[in-house]
CSV table of C-alpha atoms and ligand atoms in Angstrom, one decimal:
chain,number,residue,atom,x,y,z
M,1,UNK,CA,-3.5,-22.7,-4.7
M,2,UNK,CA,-3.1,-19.3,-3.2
M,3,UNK,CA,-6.6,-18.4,-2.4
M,4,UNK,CA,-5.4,-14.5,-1.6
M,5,UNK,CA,-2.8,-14.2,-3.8
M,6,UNK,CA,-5.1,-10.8,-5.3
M,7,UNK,CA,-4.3,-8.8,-2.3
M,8,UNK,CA,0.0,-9.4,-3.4
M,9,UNK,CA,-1.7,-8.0,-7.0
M,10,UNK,CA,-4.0,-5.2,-5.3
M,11,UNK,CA,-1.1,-4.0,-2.9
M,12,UNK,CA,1.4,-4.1,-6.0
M,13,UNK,CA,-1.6,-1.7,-7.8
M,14,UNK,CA,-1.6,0.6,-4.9
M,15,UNK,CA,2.6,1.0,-5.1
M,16,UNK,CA,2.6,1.7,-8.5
M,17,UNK,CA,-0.4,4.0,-8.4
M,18,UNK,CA,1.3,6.3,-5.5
M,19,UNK,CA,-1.1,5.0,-3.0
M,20,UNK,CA,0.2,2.7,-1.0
M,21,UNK,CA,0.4,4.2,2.7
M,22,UNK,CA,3.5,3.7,4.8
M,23,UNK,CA,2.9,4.2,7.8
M,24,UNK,CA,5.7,5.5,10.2
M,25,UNK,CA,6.7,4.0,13.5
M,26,UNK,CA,6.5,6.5,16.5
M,27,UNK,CA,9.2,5.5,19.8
M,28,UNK,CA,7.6,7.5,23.1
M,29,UNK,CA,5.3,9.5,23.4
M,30,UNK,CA,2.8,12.4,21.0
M,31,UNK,CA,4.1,15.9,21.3
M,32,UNK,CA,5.4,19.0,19.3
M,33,UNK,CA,8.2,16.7,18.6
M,34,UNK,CA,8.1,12.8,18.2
M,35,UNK,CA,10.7,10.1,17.9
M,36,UNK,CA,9.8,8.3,14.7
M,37,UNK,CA,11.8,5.4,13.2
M,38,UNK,CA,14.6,6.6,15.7
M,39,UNK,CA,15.0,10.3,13.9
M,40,UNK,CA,13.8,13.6,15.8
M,41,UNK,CA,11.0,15.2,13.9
M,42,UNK,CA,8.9,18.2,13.9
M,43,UNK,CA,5.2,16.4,14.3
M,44,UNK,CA,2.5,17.9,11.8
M,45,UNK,CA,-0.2,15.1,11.8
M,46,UNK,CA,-1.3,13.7,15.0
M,47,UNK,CA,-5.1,15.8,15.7
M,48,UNK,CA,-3.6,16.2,19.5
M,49,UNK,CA,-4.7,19.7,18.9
M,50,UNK,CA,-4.3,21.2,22.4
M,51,UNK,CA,-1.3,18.5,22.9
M,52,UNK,CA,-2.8,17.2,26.0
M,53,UNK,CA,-2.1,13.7,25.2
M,54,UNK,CA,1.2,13.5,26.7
M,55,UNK,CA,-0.3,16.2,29.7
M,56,UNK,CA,1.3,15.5,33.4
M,57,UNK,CA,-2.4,16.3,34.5
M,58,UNK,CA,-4.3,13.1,32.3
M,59,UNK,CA,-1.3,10.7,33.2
M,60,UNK,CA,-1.8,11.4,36.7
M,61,UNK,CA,-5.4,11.2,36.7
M,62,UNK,CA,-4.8,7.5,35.0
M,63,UNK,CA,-2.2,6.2,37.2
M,64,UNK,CA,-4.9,7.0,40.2
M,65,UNK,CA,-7.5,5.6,38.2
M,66,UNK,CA,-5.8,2.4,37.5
M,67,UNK,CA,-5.0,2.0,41.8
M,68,UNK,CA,-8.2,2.7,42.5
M,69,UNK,CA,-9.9,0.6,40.0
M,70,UNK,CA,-7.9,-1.5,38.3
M,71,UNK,CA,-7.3,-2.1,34.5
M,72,UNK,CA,-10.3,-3.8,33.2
M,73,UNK,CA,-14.1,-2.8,33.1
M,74,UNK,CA,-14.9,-6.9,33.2
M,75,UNK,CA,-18.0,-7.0,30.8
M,76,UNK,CA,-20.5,-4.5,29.0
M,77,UNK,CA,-21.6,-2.1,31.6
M,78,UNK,CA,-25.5,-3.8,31.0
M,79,UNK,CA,-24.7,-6.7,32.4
M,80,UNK,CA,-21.7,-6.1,34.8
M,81,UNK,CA,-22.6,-3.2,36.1
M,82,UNK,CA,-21.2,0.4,35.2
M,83,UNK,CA,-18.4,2.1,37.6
M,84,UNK,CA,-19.0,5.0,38.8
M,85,UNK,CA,-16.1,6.6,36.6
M,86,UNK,CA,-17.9,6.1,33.2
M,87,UNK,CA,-20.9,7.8,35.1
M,88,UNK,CA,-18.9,10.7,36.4
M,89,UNK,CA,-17.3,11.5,32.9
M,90,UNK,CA,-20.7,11.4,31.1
M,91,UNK,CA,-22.3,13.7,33.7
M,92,UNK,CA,-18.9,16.1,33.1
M,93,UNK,CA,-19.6,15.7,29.5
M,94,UNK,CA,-23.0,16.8,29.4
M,95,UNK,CA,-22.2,19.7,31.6
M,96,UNK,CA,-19.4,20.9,28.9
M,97,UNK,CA,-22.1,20.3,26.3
M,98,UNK,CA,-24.7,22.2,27.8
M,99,UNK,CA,-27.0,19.3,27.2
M,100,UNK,CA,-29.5,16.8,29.5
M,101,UNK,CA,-27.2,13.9,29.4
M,102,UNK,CA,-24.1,12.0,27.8
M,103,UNK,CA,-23.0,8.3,27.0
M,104,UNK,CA,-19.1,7.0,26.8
M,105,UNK,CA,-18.7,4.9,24.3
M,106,UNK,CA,-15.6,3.4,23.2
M,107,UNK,CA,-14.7,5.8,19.9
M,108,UNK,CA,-16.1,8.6,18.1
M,109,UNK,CA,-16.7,5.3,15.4
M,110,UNK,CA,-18.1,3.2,17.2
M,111,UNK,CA,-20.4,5.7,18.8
M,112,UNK,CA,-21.6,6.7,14.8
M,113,UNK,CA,-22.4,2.8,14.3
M,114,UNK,CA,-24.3,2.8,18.0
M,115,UNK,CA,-26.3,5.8,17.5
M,116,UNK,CA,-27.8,5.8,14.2
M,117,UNK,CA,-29.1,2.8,13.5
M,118,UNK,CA,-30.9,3.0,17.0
M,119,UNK,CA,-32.6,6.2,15.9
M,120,UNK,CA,-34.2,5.2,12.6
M,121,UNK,CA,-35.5,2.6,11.0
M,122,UNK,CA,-37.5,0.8,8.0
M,123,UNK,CA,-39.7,3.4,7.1
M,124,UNK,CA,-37.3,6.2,7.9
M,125,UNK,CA,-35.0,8.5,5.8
M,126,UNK,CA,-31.7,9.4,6.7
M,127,UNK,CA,-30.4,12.7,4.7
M,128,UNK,CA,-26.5,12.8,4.9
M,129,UNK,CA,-23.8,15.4,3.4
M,130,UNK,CA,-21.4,13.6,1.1
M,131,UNK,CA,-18.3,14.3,2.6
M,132,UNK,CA,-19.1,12.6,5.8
M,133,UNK,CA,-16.7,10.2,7.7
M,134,UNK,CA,-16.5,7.1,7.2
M,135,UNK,CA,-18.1,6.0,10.5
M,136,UNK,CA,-21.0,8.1,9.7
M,137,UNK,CA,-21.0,6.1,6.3
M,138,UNK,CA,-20.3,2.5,7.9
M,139,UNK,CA,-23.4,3.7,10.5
M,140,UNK,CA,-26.1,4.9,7.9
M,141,UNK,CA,-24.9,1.2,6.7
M,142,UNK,CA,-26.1,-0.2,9.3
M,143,UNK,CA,-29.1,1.7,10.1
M,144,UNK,CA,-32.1,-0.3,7.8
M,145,UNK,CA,-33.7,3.0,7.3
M,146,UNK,CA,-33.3,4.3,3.2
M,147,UNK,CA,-31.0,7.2,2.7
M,148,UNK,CA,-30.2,10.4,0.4
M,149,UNK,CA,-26.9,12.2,-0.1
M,150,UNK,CA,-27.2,15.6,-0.1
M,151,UNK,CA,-24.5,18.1,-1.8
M,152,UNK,CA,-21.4,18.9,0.5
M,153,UNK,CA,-22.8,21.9,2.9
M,154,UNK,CA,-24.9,22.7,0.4
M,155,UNK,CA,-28.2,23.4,2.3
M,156,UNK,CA,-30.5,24.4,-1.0
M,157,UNK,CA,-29.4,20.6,-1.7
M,158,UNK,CA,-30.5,19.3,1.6
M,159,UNK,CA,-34.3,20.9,1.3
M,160,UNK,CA,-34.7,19.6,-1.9
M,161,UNK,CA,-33.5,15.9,-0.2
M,162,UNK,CA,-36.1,17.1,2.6
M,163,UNK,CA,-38.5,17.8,0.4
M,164,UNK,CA,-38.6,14.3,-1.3
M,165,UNK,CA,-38.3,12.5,1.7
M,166,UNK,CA,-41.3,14.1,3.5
M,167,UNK,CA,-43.3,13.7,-0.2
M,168,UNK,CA,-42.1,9.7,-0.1
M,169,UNK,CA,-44.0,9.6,2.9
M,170,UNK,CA,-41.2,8.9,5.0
M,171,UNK,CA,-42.3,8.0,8.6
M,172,UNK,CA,-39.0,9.6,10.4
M,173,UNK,CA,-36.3,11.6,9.2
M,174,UNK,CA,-32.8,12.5,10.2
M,175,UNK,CA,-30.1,15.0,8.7
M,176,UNK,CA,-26.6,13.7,9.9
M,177,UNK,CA,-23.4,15.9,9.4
M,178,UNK,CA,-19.6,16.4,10.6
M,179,UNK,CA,-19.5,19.4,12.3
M,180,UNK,CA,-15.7,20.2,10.7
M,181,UNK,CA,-14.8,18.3,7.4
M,182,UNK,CA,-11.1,16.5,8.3
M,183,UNK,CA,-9.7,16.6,5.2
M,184,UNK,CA,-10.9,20.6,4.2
M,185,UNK,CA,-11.1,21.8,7.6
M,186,UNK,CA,-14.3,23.7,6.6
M,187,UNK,CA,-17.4,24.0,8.8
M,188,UNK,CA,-20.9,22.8,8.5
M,189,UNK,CA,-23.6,25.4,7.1
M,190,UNK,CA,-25.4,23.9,11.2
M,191,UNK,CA,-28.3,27.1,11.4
M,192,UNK,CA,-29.1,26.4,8.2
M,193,UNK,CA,-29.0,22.8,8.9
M,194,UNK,CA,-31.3,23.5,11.9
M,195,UNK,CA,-33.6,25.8,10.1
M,196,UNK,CA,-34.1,23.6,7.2
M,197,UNK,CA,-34.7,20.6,9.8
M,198,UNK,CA,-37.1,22.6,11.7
M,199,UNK,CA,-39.3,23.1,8.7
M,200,UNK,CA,-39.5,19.4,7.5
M,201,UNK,CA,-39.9,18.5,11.2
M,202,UNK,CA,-36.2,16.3,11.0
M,203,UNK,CA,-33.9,15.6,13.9
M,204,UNK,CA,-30.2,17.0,13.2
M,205,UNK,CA,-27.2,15.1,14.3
M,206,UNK,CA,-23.8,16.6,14.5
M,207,UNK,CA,-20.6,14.8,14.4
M,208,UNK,CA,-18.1,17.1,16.7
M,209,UNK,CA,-15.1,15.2,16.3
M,210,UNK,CA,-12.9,17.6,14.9
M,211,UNK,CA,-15.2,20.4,16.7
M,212,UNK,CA,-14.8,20.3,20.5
M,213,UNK,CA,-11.8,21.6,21.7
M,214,UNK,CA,-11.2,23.8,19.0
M,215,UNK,CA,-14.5,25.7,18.4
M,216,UNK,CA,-17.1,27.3,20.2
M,217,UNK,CA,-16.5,28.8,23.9
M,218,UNK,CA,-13.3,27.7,25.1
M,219,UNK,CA,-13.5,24.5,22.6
M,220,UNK,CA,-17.4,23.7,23.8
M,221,UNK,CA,-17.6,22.5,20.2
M,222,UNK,CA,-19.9,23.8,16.6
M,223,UNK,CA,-23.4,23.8,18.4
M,224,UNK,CA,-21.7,26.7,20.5
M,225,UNK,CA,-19.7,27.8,17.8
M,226,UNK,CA,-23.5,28.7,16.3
M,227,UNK,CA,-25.0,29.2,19.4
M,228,UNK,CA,-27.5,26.5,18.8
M,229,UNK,CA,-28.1,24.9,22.2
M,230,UNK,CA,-31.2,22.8,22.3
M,231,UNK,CA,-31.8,22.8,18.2
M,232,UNK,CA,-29.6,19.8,17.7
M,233,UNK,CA,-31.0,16.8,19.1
M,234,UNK,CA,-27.5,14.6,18.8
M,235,UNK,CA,-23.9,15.4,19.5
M,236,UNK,CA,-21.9,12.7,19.2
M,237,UNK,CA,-17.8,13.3,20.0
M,238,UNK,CA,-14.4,11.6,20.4
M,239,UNK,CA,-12.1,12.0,23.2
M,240,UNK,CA,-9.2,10.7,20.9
M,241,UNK,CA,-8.5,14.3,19.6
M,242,UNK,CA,-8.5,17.6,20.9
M,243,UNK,CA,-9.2,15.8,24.4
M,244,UNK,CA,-6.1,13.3,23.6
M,245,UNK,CA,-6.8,10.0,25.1
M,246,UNK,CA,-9.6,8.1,23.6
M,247,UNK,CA,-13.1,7.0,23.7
M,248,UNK,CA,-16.2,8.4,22.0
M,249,UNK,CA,-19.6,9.6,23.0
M,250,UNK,CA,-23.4,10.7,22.3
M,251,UNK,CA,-24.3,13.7,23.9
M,252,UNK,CA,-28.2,15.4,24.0
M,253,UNK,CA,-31.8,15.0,25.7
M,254,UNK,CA,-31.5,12.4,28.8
M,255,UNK,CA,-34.4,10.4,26.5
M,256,UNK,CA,-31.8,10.0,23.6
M,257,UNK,CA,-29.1,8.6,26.4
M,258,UNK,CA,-31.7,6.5,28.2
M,259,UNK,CA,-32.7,4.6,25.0
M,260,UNK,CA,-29.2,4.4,23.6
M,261,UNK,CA,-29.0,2.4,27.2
M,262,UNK,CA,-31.9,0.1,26.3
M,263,UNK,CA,-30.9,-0.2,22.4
M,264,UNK,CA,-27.1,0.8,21.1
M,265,UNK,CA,-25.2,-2.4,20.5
M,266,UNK,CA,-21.8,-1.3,21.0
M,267,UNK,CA,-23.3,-0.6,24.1
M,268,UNK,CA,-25.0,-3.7,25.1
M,269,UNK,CA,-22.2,-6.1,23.5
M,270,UNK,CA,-18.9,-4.3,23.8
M,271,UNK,CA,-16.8,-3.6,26.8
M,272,UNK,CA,-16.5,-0.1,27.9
M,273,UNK,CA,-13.1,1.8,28.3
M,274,UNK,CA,-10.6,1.5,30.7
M,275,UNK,CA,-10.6,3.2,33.7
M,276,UNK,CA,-7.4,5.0,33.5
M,277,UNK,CA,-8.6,5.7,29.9
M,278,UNK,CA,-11.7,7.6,31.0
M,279,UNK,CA,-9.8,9.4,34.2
M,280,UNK,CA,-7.9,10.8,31.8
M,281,UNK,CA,-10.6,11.8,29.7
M,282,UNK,CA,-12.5,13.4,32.6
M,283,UNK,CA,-9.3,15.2,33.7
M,284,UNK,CA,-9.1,16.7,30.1
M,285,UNK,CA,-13.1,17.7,29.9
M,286,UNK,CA,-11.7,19.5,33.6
M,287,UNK,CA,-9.0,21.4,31.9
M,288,UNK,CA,-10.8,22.5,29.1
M,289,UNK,CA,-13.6,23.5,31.5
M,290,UNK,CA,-11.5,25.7,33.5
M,291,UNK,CA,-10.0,27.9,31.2
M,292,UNK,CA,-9.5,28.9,27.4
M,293,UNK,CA,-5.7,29.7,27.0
M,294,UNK,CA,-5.0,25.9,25.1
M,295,UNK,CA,-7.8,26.7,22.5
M,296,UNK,CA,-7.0,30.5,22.2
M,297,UNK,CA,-3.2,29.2,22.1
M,298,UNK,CA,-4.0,26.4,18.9
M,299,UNK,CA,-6.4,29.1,17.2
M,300,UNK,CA,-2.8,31.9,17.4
M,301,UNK,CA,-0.6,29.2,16.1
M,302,UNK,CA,-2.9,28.3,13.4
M,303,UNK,CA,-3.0,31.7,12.5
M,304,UNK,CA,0.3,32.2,12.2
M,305,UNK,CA,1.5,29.0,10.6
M,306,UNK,CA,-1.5,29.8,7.9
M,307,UNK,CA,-0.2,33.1,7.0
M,308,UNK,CA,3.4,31.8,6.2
M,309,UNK,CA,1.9,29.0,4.3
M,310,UNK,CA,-0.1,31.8,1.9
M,311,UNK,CA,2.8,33.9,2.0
M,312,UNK,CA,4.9,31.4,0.6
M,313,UNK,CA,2.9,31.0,-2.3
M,314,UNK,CA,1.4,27.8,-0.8
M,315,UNK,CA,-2.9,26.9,-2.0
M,316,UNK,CA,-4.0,25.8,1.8
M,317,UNK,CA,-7.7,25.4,0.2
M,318,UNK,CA,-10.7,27.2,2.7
M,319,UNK,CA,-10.1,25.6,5.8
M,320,UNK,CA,-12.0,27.6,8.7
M,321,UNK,CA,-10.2,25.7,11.1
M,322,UNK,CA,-6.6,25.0,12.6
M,323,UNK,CA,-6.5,21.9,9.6
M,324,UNK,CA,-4.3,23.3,7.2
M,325,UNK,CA,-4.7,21.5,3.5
M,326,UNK,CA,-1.9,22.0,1.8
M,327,UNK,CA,-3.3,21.5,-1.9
M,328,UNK,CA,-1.0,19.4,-4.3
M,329,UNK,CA,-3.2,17.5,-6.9
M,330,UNK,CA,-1.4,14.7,-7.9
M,331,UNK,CA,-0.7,11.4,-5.7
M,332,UNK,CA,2.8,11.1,-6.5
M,333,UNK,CA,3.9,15.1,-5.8
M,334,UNK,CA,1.9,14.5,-2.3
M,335,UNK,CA,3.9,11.2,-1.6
M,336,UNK,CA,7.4,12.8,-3.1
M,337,UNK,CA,6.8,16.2,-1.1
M,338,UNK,CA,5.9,14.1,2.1
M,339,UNK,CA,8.8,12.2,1.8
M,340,UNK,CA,11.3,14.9,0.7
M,341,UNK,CA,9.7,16.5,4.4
M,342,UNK,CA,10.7,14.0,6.0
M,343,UNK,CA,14.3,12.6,4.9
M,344,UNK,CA,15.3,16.2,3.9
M,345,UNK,CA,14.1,18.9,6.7
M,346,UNK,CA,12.7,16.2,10.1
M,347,UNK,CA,9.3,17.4,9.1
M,348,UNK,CA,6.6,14.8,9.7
M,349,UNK,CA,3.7,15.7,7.7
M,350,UNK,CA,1.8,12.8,5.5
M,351,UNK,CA,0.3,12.6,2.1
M,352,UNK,CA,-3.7,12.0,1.8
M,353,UNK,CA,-4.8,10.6,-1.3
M,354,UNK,CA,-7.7,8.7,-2.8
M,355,UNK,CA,-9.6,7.5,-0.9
M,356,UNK,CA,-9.4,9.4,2.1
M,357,UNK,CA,-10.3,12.5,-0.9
M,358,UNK,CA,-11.2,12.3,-4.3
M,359,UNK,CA,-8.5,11.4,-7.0
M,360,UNK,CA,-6.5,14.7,-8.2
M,361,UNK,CA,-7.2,16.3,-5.0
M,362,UNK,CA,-3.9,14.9,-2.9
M,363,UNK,CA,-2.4,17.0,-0.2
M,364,UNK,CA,-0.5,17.7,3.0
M,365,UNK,CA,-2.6,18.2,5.6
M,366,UNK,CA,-0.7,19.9,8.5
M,367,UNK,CA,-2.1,19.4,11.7
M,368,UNK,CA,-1.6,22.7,13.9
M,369,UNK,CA,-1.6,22.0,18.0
M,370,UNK,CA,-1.2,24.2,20.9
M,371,UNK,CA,2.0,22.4,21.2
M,372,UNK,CA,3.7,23.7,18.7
M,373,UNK,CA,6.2,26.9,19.6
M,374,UNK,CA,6.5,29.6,17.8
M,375,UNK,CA,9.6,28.7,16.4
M,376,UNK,CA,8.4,25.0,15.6
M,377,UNK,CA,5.9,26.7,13.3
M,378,UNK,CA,8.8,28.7,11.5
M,379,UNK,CA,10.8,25.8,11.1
M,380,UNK,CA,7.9,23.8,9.7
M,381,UNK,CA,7.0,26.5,6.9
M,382,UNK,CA,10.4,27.1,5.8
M,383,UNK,CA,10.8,23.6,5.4
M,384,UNK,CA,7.7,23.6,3.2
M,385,UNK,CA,8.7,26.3,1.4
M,386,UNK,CA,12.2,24.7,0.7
M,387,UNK,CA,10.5,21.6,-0.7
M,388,UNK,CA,7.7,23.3,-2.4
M,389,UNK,CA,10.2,25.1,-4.6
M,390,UNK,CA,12.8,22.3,-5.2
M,391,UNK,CA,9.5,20.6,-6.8
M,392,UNK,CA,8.2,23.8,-8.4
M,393,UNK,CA,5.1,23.6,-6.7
M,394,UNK,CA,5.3,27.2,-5.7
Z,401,LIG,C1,-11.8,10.9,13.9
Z,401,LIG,C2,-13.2,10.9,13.7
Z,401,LIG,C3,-14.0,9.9,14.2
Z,401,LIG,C4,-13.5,8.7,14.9
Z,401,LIG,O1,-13.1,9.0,16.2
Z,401,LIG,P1,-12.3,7.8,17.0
Z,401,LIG,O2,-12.6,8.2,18.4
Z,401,LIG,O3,-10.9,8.0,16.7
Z,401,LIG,O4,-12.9,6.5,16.6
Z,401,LIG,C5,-15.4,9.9,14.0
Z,401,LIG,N1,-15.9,10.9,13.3
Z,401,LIG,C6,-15.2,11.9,12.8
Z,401,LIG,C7,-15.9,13.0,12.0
Z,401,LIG,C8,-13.8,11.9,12.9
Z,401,LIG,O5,-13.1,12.9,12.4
């Protein structure tokens, strides 16, 4: 008997439904331009937005790492003792933050699912916008406190989900959002987050995956962006983006860090990251500290790439941010148009569907990096514009 013989039957579903998701193999490594399944193509997904994943600078910084310290942490940093890299990088962290105090973890996901369910429980209320990530989803999970979904950056929503909380009686209450929605590119509504959260006495925690290193003072991230410093009581970040290595962290008042310390699992029962790993990391944090030409260069190219796109005839939705939607509708145009990108003009650009976004609402999203030249942004809307009309999208 084949006992999972309904994932052959769920797979064949996806296939005919246009939403199965091939995913491409990439030889060397992230860049402008990447090697994938052995053809040169122009690279318009990775979120390397300031293309420092492939930077001399953060390879050095790991090759040193990994002489002076090896390749393994050996155990959670609770019971085996935490090197003094992971220390260094949290104290750079919180420095670029302008907060108290920081905490690596190991990814902007597992750093949702170890901060939120240490922050609330039973009795509490979590209020959370409906187009959150799915780590913020899988950590509200986890968190046994009750919850309420509040309109997407709809902030009349949220103080009518305050409102009920604080009438339920709820003990404490916390408002979580993504700072920038991936799949849109727009920005959270975060003073009117804050102001709202002031009045029903709720802590506010920002998700600033897609934030830091684009936003705010040379890429300081949304609470900057806002100029909010000290109103948001968590900040919690990856380093696998715009910083282009990987690891996660919580950022805010030394308490928070301290009791995440004490009470985040990932914490207490998961290794931490490498040490070339957060070298790297650190060395990125250093660049982005120093100076502002990577983010003012993504922010130009953005620019530029979304006025082609518009000229061209192109819907690229209200993104507010270098994430460039490029609106389709249905599944299968979205998979053809990717695919015609990518045999057709070297153009490597892939299809979201449901469930990443809601049914009917496929698209491109072009991911715009600092990496890109001027002339890689040309060549990628012309491309665009060649398929678009050969399927009489525009
Ligand atoms: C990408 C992303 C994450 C996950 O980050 P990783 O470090 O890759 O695990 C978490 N939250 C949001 C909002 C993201 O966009």
């Amino acid at each position: 008997m084949d006992k999972i013989g309904f994932l052959g039957e769920q797979i064949r579903e996806l296939r005919d439904g246009g939403l199965y998701n091939t995913i491409r193999r990439i030889d060397g490594p992230q860049g402008a331009w990447l090697v994938v399944d052995g053809e040169k193509v122009l690279n318009f997904c990775s979120n390397n937005y300031l293309g420092l994943a492939n930077d001399p600078r953060l390879v050095e910084a790991a090759k040193a790492a990994l002489d002076r310290y090896g390749i393994g942490p050996g155990a959670v940093r609770s019971i085996a003792g935490t090197m003094t890299i992971h220390d260094e990088l949290e104290t750079k962290l919180a420095a670029f933050k302008d907060v108290g105090a920081a905490i690596s973890m190991q990814s902007g996901f597992v750093a949702n699912a170890g901060v939120i369910p240490a922050l609330v429980e039973k009795d509490d209320v979590i209020v959370t916008d409906a187009l959150n990530h799915a780590s913020i989803i899988d950590g509200v999970r986890l968190a046994k406190a009750s919850r309420k979904i509040y309109a997407h950056a709809d902030v009349f929503d949220l103080r009518v989900k305050l409102a009920e909380a604080r009438a339920e009686g709820a003990r404490r209450v916390l408002i979580i959002t993504d700072g920038v929605f991936s799949m849109d590119g727009d920005i959270a509504p975060l003073s009117g987050i804050v102001d709202a959260a002031d009045e029903f006495e709720a802590m506010v925690m920002v998700d600033d995956a897609h934030g830091e290193g684009v936003l705010g003072r040379g890429g300081r991230g949304i609470v900057d962006h806002f100029g909010l410093h000290g109103r948001v009581e968590i900040e919690v970040g990856t380093m696998s983006k715009a910083f282009g290595v990987m690891g996660g962290y919580v950022a805010g008042p030394p308490a928070l860090v301290d009791w995440l310390r004490q009470r985040s699992r990932p914490f207490l029962f998961s290794s931490a990251v490498t040490p070339p790993d957060v070298a790297a990391c650190m060395a990125s944090v250093e660049i982005l500290a120093e100076s502002t030409e990577l983010v003012d260069r993504l922010w130009s190219n953005a620019r530029s790439f979304k006025d082609a796109m518009s000229s061209a005839g192109f819907d690229i939705g209200h993104s507010e941010t270098p994430i460039t939607p490029v609106m389709l509708g249905d599944e299968k145009t979205a998979q053809e148009f990717s695919r015609r990108l990518f045999d057709e003009e070297a153009v490597f650009a892939q299809a979201i569907a449901y469930p990443t976004v809601p049914l009917g609402a496929a698209r491109i999203r072009v991911m715009i990096s600092a990496a890109h030249t001027g002339s890689d942004l040309e060549f990628g809307a012309a491309a665009f514009t060649r398929v678009g009309r050969a399927l009489g999208v525009i």
